[in-house]
């Protein structure tokens, strides 16, 4: 008996979908030295077949481009998607309460576009 593919698997496993779906990776060197180099990974889920990076951000002749807060860095086509932000291990983040509530609230609210997600906490010497 062959059960075949699980049609719901792409929607129910972030680890799986992040390995097999369309992805775009953008490295960002933050002005804040407490952040330094970070990475934005866009992941097209299920029916999404493209993750488009804004052409204005693609380096020309190895000259990096500047990203401004709130600037569109790209787009997904055809719906569902997810993303992740990757920071160096020594970056200490304190997440905003609205982000924390999204993990515990049985009826979580959407986080507004360009809303603060976290603050970098620097250690005092």
XYZ file of C-alpha atoms in Angstrom:
125
model
C 0.000 0.000 0.000
C 1.471 3.355 -1.033
C 0.125 6.321 0.917
C 1.673 8.808 -1.538
C 2.798 12.327 -0.750
C 1.333 14.267 2.164
C -0.176 17.337 0.504
C -0.268 19.223 3.828
C 3.384 18.624 4.729
C 4.708 21.889 3.226
C 2.374 23.893 5.475
C 3.036 21.972 8.689
C 6.817 21.723 8.856
C 8.899 24.907 8.895
C 12.123 22.908 8.941
C 11.099 20.940 5.859
C 9.711 23.865 3.886
C 12.803 25.985 4.583
C 14.940 23.315 2.880
C 12.861 22.548 -0.204
C 10.915 25.715 -1.051
C 12.003 28.734 -3.083
C 14.286 30.956 -1.007
C 15.986 34.348 -1.233
C 18.801 35.371 1.082
C 19.754 38.984 1.779
C 22.737 39.803 3.989
C 22.521 43.158 5.787
C 25.385 44.904 7.597
C 23.648 47.000 10.257
C 24.941 50.451 11.188
C 24.590 49.418 14.829
C 27.776 47.474 15.712
C 25.825 45.537 18.364
C 23.932 43.929 15.459
C 26.614 43.789 12.767
C 25.989 41.323 9.966
C 22.554 39.742 9.877
C 20.568 37.832 7.296
C 16.989 37.942 6.020
C 15.760 34.662 4.514
C 12.532 34.738 2.503
C 10.816 31.360 2.027
C 8.045 30.786 -0.501
C 5.609 28.270 0.987
C 3.398 25.721 -0.793
C 2.146 27.323 -3.976
C 4.639 30.197 -3.923
C 7.131 29.682 -6.701
C 9.178 32.871 -6.479
C 10.851 35.095 -3.919
C 11.799 38.260 -5.778
C 14.526 40.588 -4.475
C 14.091 44.280 -5.268
C 16.519 44.841 -8.191
C 17.561 48.189 -6.669
C 19.247 46.213 -3.852
C 21.348 43.893 -5.970
C 25.018 44.953 -5.738
C 26.683 46.212 -8.906
C 30.451 45.721 -9.291
C 30.574 44.367 -5.702
C 29.319 47.693 -4.313
C 26.704 46.972 -1.615
C 23.393 48.843 -1.543
C 21.910 50.642 1.463
C 18.601 49.419 2.924
C 16.397 51.902 4.773
C 13.992 50.974 7.561
C 10.623 50.127 6.045
C 12.000 49.852 2.508
C 10.543 47.111 0.335
C 13.302 44.569 -0.168
C 11.319 42.201 -2.343
C 8.081 40.312 -2.734
C 6.511 36.889 -2.897
C 4.324 35.821 -5.790
C 1.126 33.804 -5.468
C 0.379 33.973 -1.738
C 1.709 32.053 1.241
C 5.167 32.747 2.571
C 7.337 32.984 5.636
C 10.688 34.453 6.542
C 13.326 34.430 9.222
C 15.944 36.832 10.502
C 19.299 35.360 11.439
C 21.623 37.164 13.849
C 25.119 36.372 15.080
C 25.118 34.316 18.324
C 26.430 37.240 20.406
C 23.504 39.539 19.471
C 21.203 39.818 22.494
C 17.591 40.545 21.510
C 14.705 41.487 23.770
C 11.477 40.743 21.910
C 8.564 43.156 22.000
C 5.545 42.013 24.025
C 3.303 41.855 20.931
C 5.696 39.289 19.424
C 5.759 37.236 22.624
C 1.961 37.349 22.855
C 1.690 35.856 19.359
C 3.171 32.625 20.762
C 0.871 32.323 23.784
C -2.402 34.026 22.830
C -5.013 31.489 21.651
C -6.298 34.223 19.279
C -3.071 36.037 18.293
C -3.236 39.444 16.628
C -1.369 40.279 13.461
C 1.787 42.302 13.969
C 1.577 45.510 11.960
C 3.863 46.125 9.025
C 7.076 47.944 10.082
C 6.245 47.389 13.775
C 9.085 46.895 16.243
C 9.842 43.207 16.746
C 12.764 43.405 19.149
C 15.385 45.656 20.698
C 19.109 44.941 20.814
C 20.261 44.842 24.415
C 23.864 45.888 24.880
C 25.834 44.799 27.912
C 27.138 47.648 30.027
C 30.806 47.443 30.987
